Amino acid sequence: MIPDALSQGQYDTVYNFLSLVIASQLFTALFLLISLPRLLPRYRNAITVAIIVCGIAAYHYFRIFDSFKAAFVTKSVGGTGTYVQAVGASFNEGYRYVDWFLTVPLLLVELVAVLALTRKLQRSLLIRLVPAAALMIALGYPGQISTDNGTRGLFGILSTIPFLYILFVLFTQLSKSLDKQPASVRKTLGNLRFLLLLSWGVYPIAYLLPLLNISGANAWVGEQVGYSIADIVAKAVYGLIIFSVARMKSHEDDAEFAAIEGSKEEARV
Amino acid sequence: MIPDALSQGQYDTVYNFLSLVIASQLFTALFLLISLPRLLPRYRNAITVAIIVCGIAAYHYFRIFDSFKAAFVTKSVGGTGTYVQAVGASFNEGYRYVDWFLTVPLLLVELVAVLALTRKLQRSLLIRLVPAAALMIALGYPGQISTDNGTRGLFGILSTIPFLYILFVLFTQLSKSLDKQPASVRKTLGNLRFLLLLSWGVYPIAYLLPLLNISGANAWVGEQVGYSIADIVAKAVYGLIIFSVARMKSHEDDAEFAAIEGSKEEARV
C-alpha cells in the first residue's frame, strides 16, 4: 500500500532510484546492441535476449515512473516540501508483475542460450525452466494485490513451489552442462546462479513486508529502492556478466577472432 | 539550495547551458556511433563505452532540464521578466549524482580500454579504479543533499579519499602501461589525465560553495554553468580525444587499414 504522505527527501529518493533503473536498463541494452558484432554468431542469441530483457524493463520503469508521479501531489507544509497522495490516484504495482512475467522466463533463456548446448539439451532445460518461471510470477500476483494477509501468505507459498523447482533445476540439471563449459567461464557461470538467487531473494522479502506488519512511508520507500536495486542487478548486471561469458567463449572457440578482437599483446602470443 | 527568484537573463543562461549540454552529449554519441567502424575491432569497446557515457549524460540532462523548468514559474515584475520558485517545487540535484554514479566509473573504463592492455593488466587497473570512482560519488551525495555545513564538510573530506587514490593509480600504475603505448599517442594519453583532473576539479569547487557562504542567485547560476561546462569537457571532449587516440592506434597497428582509412597522399607512402 502506498503511504498517505512522503517528505521531499523520501519522494526524491524514490524518484531518483526509478530514474536510475531506467538509465541502467536503457544504456545496458544500448551497450549490448552496439557490442553484438563483437561475439561469435552462436552467442548472439543470448545477448539479443539480454537486450530485450533490459528494454522491457526500461519500458515498464517509464510506466512505473509516470504512475509514481501521478500518485503524489506536492503540498508545501511549513516551508518544506511534502508530497501527499493524490485524490483517487494509486501507484500501479501491477506494472512490476507484467514486467517480471515477461522478463524472468527470458533471464533463464539467456543463461541457457549462452551455454550453447545441443538443441536437445537446450530444449530439455527450457521446457522445465520457462513455464516454472512464468508460473512463479503469475502465482505471486494475486497475493500482491490482495489486502488480506491470509491470501497474501497462501499465494506466497504457492509461488515458492516453482521457485524451488527452478533452483533445483539450476543446481542439479544445469551443473552437468556446466562441466562441459570451458574452464575460464565455468566459475563465472556457477556464480551467476548465486547472483540470480541473491537478487531474486529481494522480491519475496518486499512481498512479505506487509505480513510482518512493516508499513508506513519509510517501509514503502525501502521497498521501492529494494525492487529497483534488485531489478538492476538481476537484469542489467546479469546481462553484462552473460555478455562477458559470451566474449570469453567467443575467444576460446576461435583463435583468429580472438586475435582481431583482443589486445595486440595477446594477438602476438 | 535553489534561489527564490531568477532574472530573465539568469533563467535563460541556465536554460541555454543545460540545452548546450544535451546537444553536446547527444551528438558526440551519434558521431562516435557512426564512426565506430573506422576503428580496429580491438578499440571499439572503448568507444562503445564513450557512447554510453554521453548517452547517459544526455538522458540525465533531459531530466535536469525538466526539473529546472518545473522549479520556476514566470512572473512579470515591473515590466521585466522574473522567474520565481514554483510553490512546493524543488530542483532535483540528485540527477547529477545518479549520472555521475554511472558515468564516472565508465570514464575510467574508457581510458583503460583504449590502452588495449592484456586482460590481466586491464583487470588489475579496473579493479582499483572502478570501485574507487563509485565510492567517491556515493560519498559525495549525503553531503550534497545536506543543508548542514558540518555534514557537507565531512562527506566532502570522505569522498576526497577515493579521489586521491584514483589520482595515485592514474599517475603511478597507469604510467607504466603508458610506456608501452606507441609514441604518437603517449603524450595525448598523458595529457588526458590532466584534462580529467582539471574537469573533475570543478565538481568539488561547486560542492564547496555553500561552505564558503557563497549563495544567492548568481552563485547558483554559476554553479549550474560550471557543472555544465565540466560535464561537456569530462564526457564529450574527453570521448572525442579517446576516439582520436583509438584512430591513431588503429593506423599504427594495421598499415593496410591506415591506407584505406587515411588520405590518398598518405596511402601512397
Coordinates of C-alpha atoms in Angstrom, one line a residue:
Chain A
M1 CA 0.0 0.0 0.0
I2 CA 1.3 3.5 -0.8
P3 CA 1.6 5.8 2.1
D4 CA -0.5 8.9 2.6
A5 CA 2.4 11.3 2.6
L6 CA 6.1 11.5 1.7
S7 CA 8.7 14.0 2.7
Q8 CA 10.7 15.8 0.0
G9 CA 13.7 13.5 0.7
Q10 CA 11.6 10.4 0.5
Y11 CA 9.9 11.5 -2.7
D12 CA 13.3 12.4 -4.3
T13 CA 14.8 9.1 -3.2
V14 CA 12.1 7.0 -5.0
Y15 CA 12.2 9.4 -7.9
N16 CA 16.0 9.1 -8.3
F17 CA 16.0 5.3 -8.0
L18 CA 13.3 4.8 -10.5
S19 CA 15.3 7.1 -12.9
L20 CA 18.5 5.2 -12.1
V21 CA 16.8 1.9 -13.2
I22 CA 15.6 3.5 -16.5
A23 CA 19.1 4.7 -17.2
S24 CA 20.7 1.4 -16.3
Q25 CA 18.4 -0.8 -18.4
L26 CA 18.3 1.6 -21.3
F27 CA 22.0 2.0 -21.6
T28 CA 22.9 -1.6 -20.9
A29 CA 20.6 -2.5 -23.8
L30 CA 22.3 0.1 -26.0
F31 CA 25.8 -1.1 -25.0
L32 CA 24.9 -4.8 -25.7
L33 CA 23.3 -3.8 -29.0
I34 CA 26.4 -2.0 -30.2
S35 CA 28.6 -4.8 -28.9
L36 CA 26.7 -7.6 -30.6
P37 CA 29.1 -8.0 -33.6
R38 CA 31.9 -8.5 -31.1
L39 CA 30.7 -12.0 -30.4
L40 CA 30.7 -15.1 -32.5
P41 CA 27.2 -15.6 -34.1
R42 CA 26.5 -18.6 -31.9
Y43 CA 26.4 -16.4 -28.8
R44 CA 24.4 -13.6 -30.2
N45 CA 21.0 -15.0 -29.4
A46 CA 21.8 -15.0 -25.6
I47 CA 22.7 -11.3 -25.9
T48 CA 19.8 -10.5 -28.1
V49 CA 17.6 -11.9 -25.3
A50 CA 19.5 -9.8 -22.7
I51 CA 18.8 -6.6 -24.8
I52 CA 15.1 -7.4 -25.0
V53 CA 15.0 -8.1 -21.2
C54 CA 16.6 -4.7 -20.4
G55 CA 14.4 -3.0 -23.0
I56 CA 11.2 -4.5 -21.5
A57 CA 12.4 -3.4 -18.0
A58 CA 13.1 0.2 -19.2
Y59 CA 9.7 0.4 -20.7
H60 CA 7.9 -0.7 -17.5
Y61 CA 10.0 1.6 -15.4
F62 CA 8.9 4.5 -17.6
R63 CA 5.4 3.5 -16.7
I64 CA 6.1 3.0 -13.0
F65 CA 7.8 6.4 -13.0
D66 CA 4.7 8.1 -14.5
S67 CA 2.4 6.2 -12.1
F68 CA 4.5 7.4 -9.2
K69 CA 4.5 11.0 -10.3
A70 CA 0.7 10.9 -10.8
A71 CA 0.1 9.3 -7.3
F72 CA 1.5 12.2 -5.3
V73 CA 0.9 15.9 -5.4
T74 CA 3.2 18.5 -3.9
K75 CA 1.9 20.4 -0.9
S76 CA 4.0 23.0 0.9
V77 CA 3.8 22.4 4.6
G78 CA 5.6 24.9 6.9
G79 CA 8.2 25.9 4.3
T80 CA 9.4 22.3 3.5
G81 CA 8.1 20.3 0.5
T82 CA 5.8 17.5 1.3
Y83 CA 4.0 15.2 -1.0
V84 CA 0.6 13.8 -0.3
Q85 CA -1.3 11.1 -2.1
A86 CA -3.3 12.5 -5.0
V87 CA -7.1 12.2 -4.7
G88 CA -8.2 8.9 -6.3
A89 CA -4.8 8.1 -7.6
S90 CA -3.0 4.9 -6.8
F91 CA 0.5 3.6 -7.5
N92 CA 0.3 0.8 -10.0
E93 CA 2.4 -2.1 -8.6
G94 CA 1.0 -4.3 -11.3
Y95 CA 3.5 -3.0 -13.9
R96 CA 6.2 -4.8 -12.0
Y97 CA 4.3 -8.1 -12.4
V98 CA 3.8 -7.6 -16.1
D99 CA 7.5 -6.8 -16.4
W100 CA 8.6 -9.9 -14.4
F101 CA 6.1 -12.1 -16.2
L102 CA 7.9 -11.3 -19.4
T103 CA 11.5 -10.9 -18.2
V104 CA 12.0 -13.6 -15.6
P105 CA 11.5 -16.5 -18.0
L106 CA 13.7 -14.7 -20.5
L107 CA 16.5 -14.3 -17.9
L108 CA 16.6 -18.1 -17.8
V109 CA 16.6 -18.3 -21.6
E110 CA 19.7 -16.0 -21.6
L111 CA 21.5 -18.3 -19.2
V112 CA 20.8 -21.4 -21.2
A113 CA 21.5 -19.8 -24.5
V114 CA 25.0 -18.6 -23.6
L115 CA 25.9 -22.2 -22.8
A116 CA 25.4 -23.0 -26.5
L117 CA 24.3 -26.6 -25.7
T118 CA 23.0 -29.1 -28.2
R119 CA 19.5 -28.4 -29.4
K120 CA 18.1 -31.3 -27.5
L121 CA 19.7 -30.5 -24.2
Q122 CA 18.7 -26.8 -24.5
R123 CA 15.1 -27.7 -25.1
S124 CA 15.0 -30.1 -22.2
L125 CA 16.3 -27.3 -19.8
L126 CA 14.0 -24.6 -21.2
I127 CA 10.9 -26.8 -21.1
R128 CA 11.4 -27.0 -17.4
L129 CA 12.6 -23.5 -16.5
V130 CA 10.4 -21.2 -18.6
P131 CA 7.0 -22.5 -17.6
A132 CA 8.1 -22.7 -13.9
A133 CA 9.3 -19.0 -14.0
A134 CA 6.0 -17.8 -15.6
L135 CA 4.0 -19.8 -13.0
M136 CA 6.1 -18.3 -10.2
I137 CA 5.2 -14.7 -11.2
A138 CA 1.6 -15.5 -12.1
L139 CA 1.0 -17.1 -8.6
G140 CA 2.6 -14.1 -6.8
Y141 CA 0.3 -11.5 -8.4
P142 CA -3.0 -12.4 -6.6
G143 CA -1.1 -12.2 -3.3
Q144 CA 0.5 -8.8 -4.2
I145 CA -2.8 -7.1 -5.0
S146 CA -4.6 -8.6 -2.0
T147 CA -5.1 -6.6 1.1
D148 CA -5.8 -9.8 3.1
N149 CA -2.8 -11.3 4.8
G150 CA -4.2 -14.9 4.5
T151 CA -4.5 -14.6 0.7
R152 CA -1.1 -13.0 0.5
G153 CA 0.5 -15.8 2.6
L154 CA -1.2 -18.5 0.6
F155 CA -0.1 -17.2 -2.8
G156 CA 3.3 -16.5 -1.4
I157 CA 3.7 -20.2 -0.5
L158 CA 2.2 -21.3 -3.9
S159 CA 4.6 -19.2 -5.9
T160 CA 7.6 -20.5 -3.8
I161 CA 7.0 -24.0 -5.2
P162 CA 8.0 -23.2 -8.8
F163 CA 10.8 -21.0 -7.4
L164 CA 12.3 -24.0 -5.5
Y165 CA 11.8 -26.2 -8.6
I166 CA 13.8 -23.6 -10.7
L167 CA 16.6 -23.7 -8.1
F168 CA 16.6 -27.5 -8.2
V169 CA 17.0 -27.5 -12.0
L170 CA 19.7 -24.8 -11.9
F171 CA 21.7 -26.5 -9.2
T172 CA 21.4 -30.1 -10.4
Q173 CA 20.5 -30.5 -14.1
L174 CA 22.4 -27.4 -15.2
S175 CA 25.5 -28.4 -13.2
K176 CA 26.0 -31.3 -15.6
S177 CA 26.0 -28.9 -18.6
L178 CA 28.5 -26.6 -16.8
D179 CA 31.1 -29.3 -16.6
K180 CA 31.2 -29.2 -20.4
Q181 CA 31.9 -25.4 -20.5
P182 CA 35.5 -24.1 -20.9
A183 CA 37.3 -23.8 -17.6
S184 CA 37.6 -19.9 -18.0
V185 CA 33.9 -19.4 -17.7
R186 CA 32.8 -22.3 -15.5
K187 CA 33.3 -20.3 -12.3
T188 CA 31.5 -17.2 -13.6
L189 CA 28.6 -19.3 -14.7
G190 CA 28.4 -21.1 -11.4
N191 CA 28.5 -17.7 -9.5
L192 CA 25.8 -16.3 -11.8
R193 CA 23.3 -18.7 -10.2
F194 CA 24.1 -17.2 -6.8
L195 CA 23.7 -13.7 -8.2
L196 CA 20.3 -14.8 -9.5
L197 CA 19.4 -16.4 -6.2
L198 CA 20.5 -13.3 -4.3
S199 CA 18.7 -10.7 -6.4
W200 CA 15.6 -12.8 -6.8
G201 CA 15.6 -13.2 -3.0
V202 CA 14.8 -9.5 -2.6
Y203 CA 11.4 -9.9 -4.2
P204 CA 9.9 -12.3 -1.6
I205 CA 11.3 -10.1 1.2
A206 CA 9.5 -7.0 -0.2
Y207 CA 6.4 -9.2 -0.8
L208 CA 6.4 -10.3 2.8
L209 CA 6.8 -6.8 4.4
P210 CA 3.0 -6.3 5.0
L211 CA 2.8 -9.8 6.6
L212 CA 5.4 -8.7 9.1
N213 CA 3.3 -5.6 9.8
I214 CA 6.1 -3.4 8.5
S215 CA 4.4 -0.4 6.9
G216 CA 4.5 3.4 6.7
A217 CA 6.4 5.7 4.4
N218 CA 9.9 4.5 5.2
A219 CA 9.0 0.9 4.6
W220 CA 7.4 1.7 1.3
V221 CA 10.4 3.8 0.2
G222 CA 12.6 0.9 1.2
E223 CA 10.5 -1.5 -0.8
Q224 CA 10.8 0.7 -3.9
V225 CA 14.5 1.1 -3.5
G226 CA 14.9 -2.7 -2.9
Y227 CA 13.0 -3.6 -6.0
S228 CA 15.0 -1.0 -8.0
I229 CA 18.4 -2.4 -7.0
A230 CA 17.2 -6.0 -7.4
D231 CA 16.0 -5.2 -11.0
I232 CA 19.3 -3.5 -11.9
V233 CA 21.3 -6.5 -10.6
A234 CA 19.0 -9.2 -11.9
K235 CA 18.7 -7.7 -15.4
A236 CA 21.4 -5.2 -16.3
V237 CA 24.4 -6.5 -14.3
Y238 CA 23.3 -10.1 -15.1
G239 CA 23.2 -9.3 -18.8
L240 CA 26.7 -7.7 -18.7
I241 CA 28.0 -10.9 -17.0
I242 CA 26.4 -13.1 -19.6
F243 CA 28.0 -10.8 -22.2
S244 CA 31.5 -11.2 -20.7
V245 CA 30.9 -15.0 -20.7
A246 CA 29.9 -14.9 -24.3
R247 CA 33.0 -12.8 -25.1
M248 CA 35.3 -15.3 -23.4
K249 CA 33.7 -18.2 -25.1
S250 CA 34.0 -16.5 -28.5
H251 CA 37.7 -16.0 -27.9
E252 CA 38.1 -19.6 -26.8
D253 CA 36.2 -21.0 -29.7
D254 CA 38.0 -19.1 -32.5
A255 CA 41.7 -18.0 -32.1
E256 CA 41.5 -15.9 -35.3
F257 CA 38.6 -13.9 -33.9
A258 CA 40.4 -13.5 -30.6
A259 CA 43.5 -12.1 -32.4
I260 CA 41.4 -9.5 -34.1
E261 CA 39.3 -8.6 -31.1
G262 CA 41.9 -9.0 -28.3
S263 CA 44.8 -6.7 -27.4
K264 CA 47.9 -6.6 -29.6
E265 CA 50.0 -8.3 -26.9
E266 CA 47.6 -11.2 -26.7
A267 CA 47.3 -11.4 -30.5
R268 CA 51.1 -11.9 -30.8
V269 CA 51.1 -14.9 -28.4
Chain B
M1 CA 19.7 25.4 -2.5
I2 CA 17.9 26.9 -5.4
P3 CA 17.3 30.7 -5.1
D4 CA 13.8 32.2 -4.6
A5 CA 13.9 34.2 -7.8
L6 CA 15.9 34.5 -11.1
S7 CA 16.0 37.3 -13.5
Q8 CA 15.1 36.7 -17.1
G9 CA 18.8 36.7 -18.0
Q10 CA 19.8 34.3 -15.3
Y11 CA 16.9 31.9 -16.2
D12 CA 17.9 32.0 -19.9
T13 CA 21.6 31.4 -19.1
V14 CA 20.8 28.2 -17.1
Y15 CA 18.3 27.1 -19.8
N16 CA 20.8 27.6 -22.6
F17 CA 23.6 25.9 -20.9
L18 CA 21.5 22.8 -20.0
S19 CA 20.4 22.7 -23.6
L20 CA 24.0 23.0 -24.8
V21 CA 25.0 20.0 -22.6
I22 CA 22.2 17.9 -24.1
A23 CA 23.2 18.8 -27.7
S24 CA 26.9 18.2 -27.0
Q25 CA 26.4 14.8 -25.4
L26 CA 23.8 13.6 -27.8
F27 CA 25.7 14.4 -31.0
T28 CA 29.0 13.3 -29.6
A29 CA 27.4 10.0 -29.0
L30 CA 25.9 10.0 -32.5
F31 CA 29.2 10.9 -34.1
L32 CA 31.1 8.2 -32.2
L33 CA 28.4 5.6 -33.1
I34 CA 28.7 6.4 -36.8
S35 CA 32.5 6.4 -36.6
L36 CA 32.8 3.1 -34.8
P37 CA 33.6 1.0 -37.9
R38 CA 36.5 3.4 -38.6
L39 CA 38.4 1.8 -35.8
L40 CA 40.1 -1.6 -35.5
P41 CA 37.8 -4.0 -33.5
R42 CA 40.1 -4.0 -30.5
Y43 CA 39.5 -0.3 -29.9
R44 CA 35.7 -0.4 -30.4
N45 CA 34.9 -1.3 -26.8
A46 CA 36.5 1.9 -25.5
I47 CA 34.4 4.0 -27.9
T48 CA 31.2 2.0 -27.2
V49 CA 31.7 2.9 -23.5
A50 CA 32.2 6.6 -24.6
I51 CA 28.9 6.5 -26.5
I52 CA 27.2 5.0 -23.4
V53 CA 28.7 7.7 -21.2
C54 CA 27.5 10.5 -23.4
G55 CA 24.1 8.8 -23.8
I56 CA 23.6 8.5 -20.0
A57 CA 24.6 12.2 -19.6
A58 CA 22.1 13.3 -22.3
Y59 CA 19.4 11.3 -20.6
H60 CA 20.0 12.9 -17.2
Y61 CA 20.3 16.4 -18.7
F62 CA 16.9 16.0 -20.2
R63 CA 15.6 15.2 -16.7
I64 CA 17.6 18.1 -15.1
F65 CA 16.1 20.4 -17.8
D66 CA 12.6 19.3 -17.0
S67 CA 13.2 19.6 -13.3
F68 CA 14.6 23.2 -13.8
K69 CA 11.6 24.2 -15.9
A70 CA 9.2 22.8 -13.2
A71 CA 11.0 24.6 -10.4
F72 CA 10.4 28.1 -11.6
V73 CA 7.3 30.0 -12.8
T74 CA 7.4 33.2 -14.7
K75 CA 6.1 36.4 -13.0
S76 CA 6.2 39.8 -14.6
V77 CA 7.7 42.3 -12.2
G78 CA 7.8 45.9 -13.2
G79 CA 7.8 45.2 -16.9
T80 CA 10.8 42.8 -16.9
G81 CA 10.5 39.1 -16.8
T82 CA 11.3 37.4 -13.5
Y83 CA 11.1 33.8 -12.5
V84 CA 10.1 32.8 -9.0
Q85 CA 10.3 29.4 -7.4
A86 CA 7.2 27.4 -8.0
V87 CA 5.2 26.6 -5.0
G88 CA 6.4 23.3 -3.5
A89 CA 8.7 22.6 -6.4
S90 CA 12.4 21.8 -6.0
F91 CA 15.2 21.5 -8.3
N92 CA 16.4 17.9 -8.3
E93 CA 20.2 18.0 -7.9
G94 CA 20.1 14.2 -7.3
Y95 CA 20.0 13.5 -11.0
R96 CA 23.6 14.8 -11.3
Y97 CA 24.7 12.2 -8.7
V98 CA 22.8 9.4 -10.4
D99 CA 24.5 10.4 -13.6
W100 CA 28.0 10.6 -12.1
F101 CA 27.5 7.4 -10.2
L102 CA 27.1 5.6 -13.6
T103 CA 29.4 7.7 -15.8
V104 CA 32.5 8.5 -13.7
P105 CA 33.5 4.8 -13.3
L106 CA 32.8 4.4 -17.0
L107 CA 35.1 7.3 -17.9
L108 CA 38.0 5.3 -16.3
V109 CA 36.9 2.2 -18.2
E110 CA 37.1 4.2 -21.4
L111 CA 40.7 5.2 -20.6
V112 CA 41.9 1.8 -19.7
A113 CA 40.0 0.1 -22.6
V114 CA 41.7 2.3 -25.3
L115 CA 45.1 1.2 -24.0
A116 CA 44.2 -2.3 -25.2
L117 CA 46.3 -4.0 -22.5
T118 CA 46.4 -7.7 -21.8
R119 CA 43.3 -9.0 -20.0
K120 CA 45.3 -9.4 -16.7
L121 CA 46.7 -5.9 -16.7
Q122 CA 43.4 -4.4 -17.6
R123 CA 41.6 -6.2 -14.9
S124 CA 44.1 -5.2 -12.3
L125 CA 43.7 -1.5 -13.2
L126 CA 39.9 -1.6 -13.4
I127 CA 39.5 -3.4 -10.1
R128 CA 41.2 -0.4 -8.4
L129 CA 39.7 2.4 -10.4
V130 CA 36.0 1.5 -10.8
P131 CA 35.1 0.8 -7.1
A132 CA 37.0 3.9 -6.1
A133 CA 35.1 6.1 -8.6
A134 CA 31.7 4.7 -7.5
L135 CA 32.7 5.2 -3.8
M136 CA 33.8 8.8 -4.5
I137 CA 30.4 9.7 -5.9
A138 CA 28.3 7.8 -3.4
L139 CA 30.2 9.5 -0.5
G140 CA 29.5 13.0 -2.0
Y141 CA 25.8 12.5 -2.2
P142 CA 24.9 12.7 1.5
G143 CA 26.9 15.9 1.7
Q144 CA 25.2 17.4 -1.4
I145 CA 21.7 16.9 -0.1
S146 CA 22.5 18.0 3.4
T147 CA 21.8 21.6 4.5
D148 CA 24.2 21.3 7.4
N149 CA 27.7 22.6 6.7
G150 CA 29.3 20.1 9.1
T151 CA 27.8 17.1 7.3
R152 CA 28.7 18.6 3.9
G153 CA 32.3 19.1 5.0
L154 CA 32.6 15.6 6.5
F155 CA 31.4 13.9 3.4
G156 CA 33.4 16.2 1.2
I157 CA 36.5 15.0 3.0
L158 CA 35.5 11.3 2.9
S159 CA 34.8 11.5 -0.8
T160 CA 38.2 13.1 -1.4
I161 CA 40.0 9.9 -0.2
P162 CA 38.9 7.7 -3.1
F163 CA 39.6 10.7 -5.4
L164 CA 43.2 10.9 -4.3
Y165 CA 43.5 7.2 -4.7
I166 CA 42.3 7.4 -8.3
L167 CA 44.9 10.1 -9.0
F168 CA 47.5 7.9 -7.4
V169 CA 46.6 5.0 -9.6
L170 CA 46.4 7.2 -12.8
F171 CA 49.8 8.9 -12.2
T172 CA 51.8 5.9 -10.9
Q173 CA 50.3 2.5 -12.0
L174 CA 49.0 3.8 -15.3
S175 CA 52.3 5.4 -16.2
K176 CA 53.9 2.0 -16.5
S177 CA 51.3 1.0 -19.1
L178 CA 51.7 4.3 -21.0
D179 CA 55.3 3.4 -21.7
K180 CA 54.2 0.5 -23.8
Q181 CA 51.9 2.7 -25.9
P182 CA 53.0 4.0 -29.4
A183 CA 55.0 7.3 -29.2
S184 CA 52.3 9.1 -31.2
V185 CA 49.6 8.7 -28.6
R186 CA 51.7 8.7 -25.4
K187 CA 51.6 12.4 -25.0
T188 CA 47.9 12.7 -25.7
L189 CA 47.2 10.0 -23.2
G190 CA 49.4 11.6 -20.6
N191 CA 47.6 14.9 -21.1
L192 CA 44.2 13.3 -20.9
R193 CA 44.9 12.7 -17.2
F194 CA 45.3 16.4 -16.7
L195 CA 42.1 17.1 -18.6
L196 CA 40.4 14.7 -16.3
L197 CA 41.9 16.3 -13.2
L198 CA 41.0 19.8 -14.4
S199 CA 37.4 19.0 -15.3
W200 CA 36.8 16.8 -12.2
G201 CA 38.2 19.7 -10.1
V202 CA 35.1 21.8 -11.0
Y203 CA 32.8 19.5 -9.0
P204 CA 34.4 19.9 -5.6
I205 CA 34.5 23.7 -6.1
A206 CA 30.8 23.8 -6.8
Y207 CA 30.2 21.5 -3.9
L208 CA 32.1 23.7 -1.5
L209 CA 30.3 27.0 -2.5
P210 CA 27.8 26.8 0.4
L211 CA 30.7 26.2 2.9
L212 CA 32.3 29.4 1.7
N213 CA 28.9 31.2 2.4
I214 CA 28.6 31.9 -1.3
S215 CA 24.9 31.8 -2.1
G216 CA 22.2 33.7 -3.9
A217 CA 21.0 33.6 -7.5
N218 CA 24.3 34.5 -9.1
A219 CA 26.2 31.8 -7.2
W220 CA 23.6 29.2 -8.1
V221 CA 23.6 30.2 -11.8
G222 CA 27.4 30.0 -11.7
E223 CA 27.2 26.5 -10.2
Q224 CA 24.9 25.3 -12.9
V225 CA 27.1 26.8 -15.7
G226 CA 30.2 25.3 -14.1
Y227 CA 28.7 21.8 -13.8
S228 CA 27.5 22.1 -17.4
I229 CA 30.9 23.0 -18.8
A230 CA 32.6 20.4 -16.7
D231 CA 30.2 17.7 -17.9
I232 CA 30.9 18.7 -21.5
V233 CA 34.7 18.6 -21.1
A234 CA 34.8 15.5 -18.9
K235 CA 32.5 13.4 -21.1
A236 CA 32.1 14.7 -24.7
V237 CA 35.5 16.3 -25.3
Y238 CA 37.2 13.5 -23.4
G239 CA 35.3 10.9 -25.5
L240 CA 36.5 12.6 -28.7
I241 CA 40.1 12.6 -27.5
I242 CA 39.8 8.9 -26.7
F243 CA 38.4 8.4 -30.2
S244 CA 41.4 10.2 -31.8
V245 CA 43.8 8.0 -29.8
A246 CA 41.9 4.9 -30.9
R247 CA 42.1 6.1 -34.6
M248 CA 45.9 6.7 -34.3
K249 CA 46.4 3.4 -32.7
S250 CA 44.3 1.6 -35.3
H251 CA 46.5 3.1 -38.1
E252 CA 49.7 2.2 -36.2
D253 CA 48.6 -1.4 -35.7
D254 CA 47.5 -2.1 -39.3
A255 CA 49.1 -0.4 -42.3
E256 CA 46.5 -1.7 -44.7
F257 CA 43.7 -0.3 -42.6
A258 CA 45.5 3.0 -42.5
A259 CA 45.9 3.1 -46.3
I260 CA 42.1 2.6 -46.7
E261 CA 41.1 5.0 -44.0
G262 CA 43.8 7.7 -44.4
S263 CA 44.1 10.3 -47.0
K264 CA 45.1 9.4 -50.6
E265 CA 48.6 11.0 -50.2
E266 CA 49.3 9.0 -47.0
A267 CA 48.2 5.8 -48.7
R268 CA 50.8 6.2 -51.4
V269 CA 53.7 6.4 -48.9

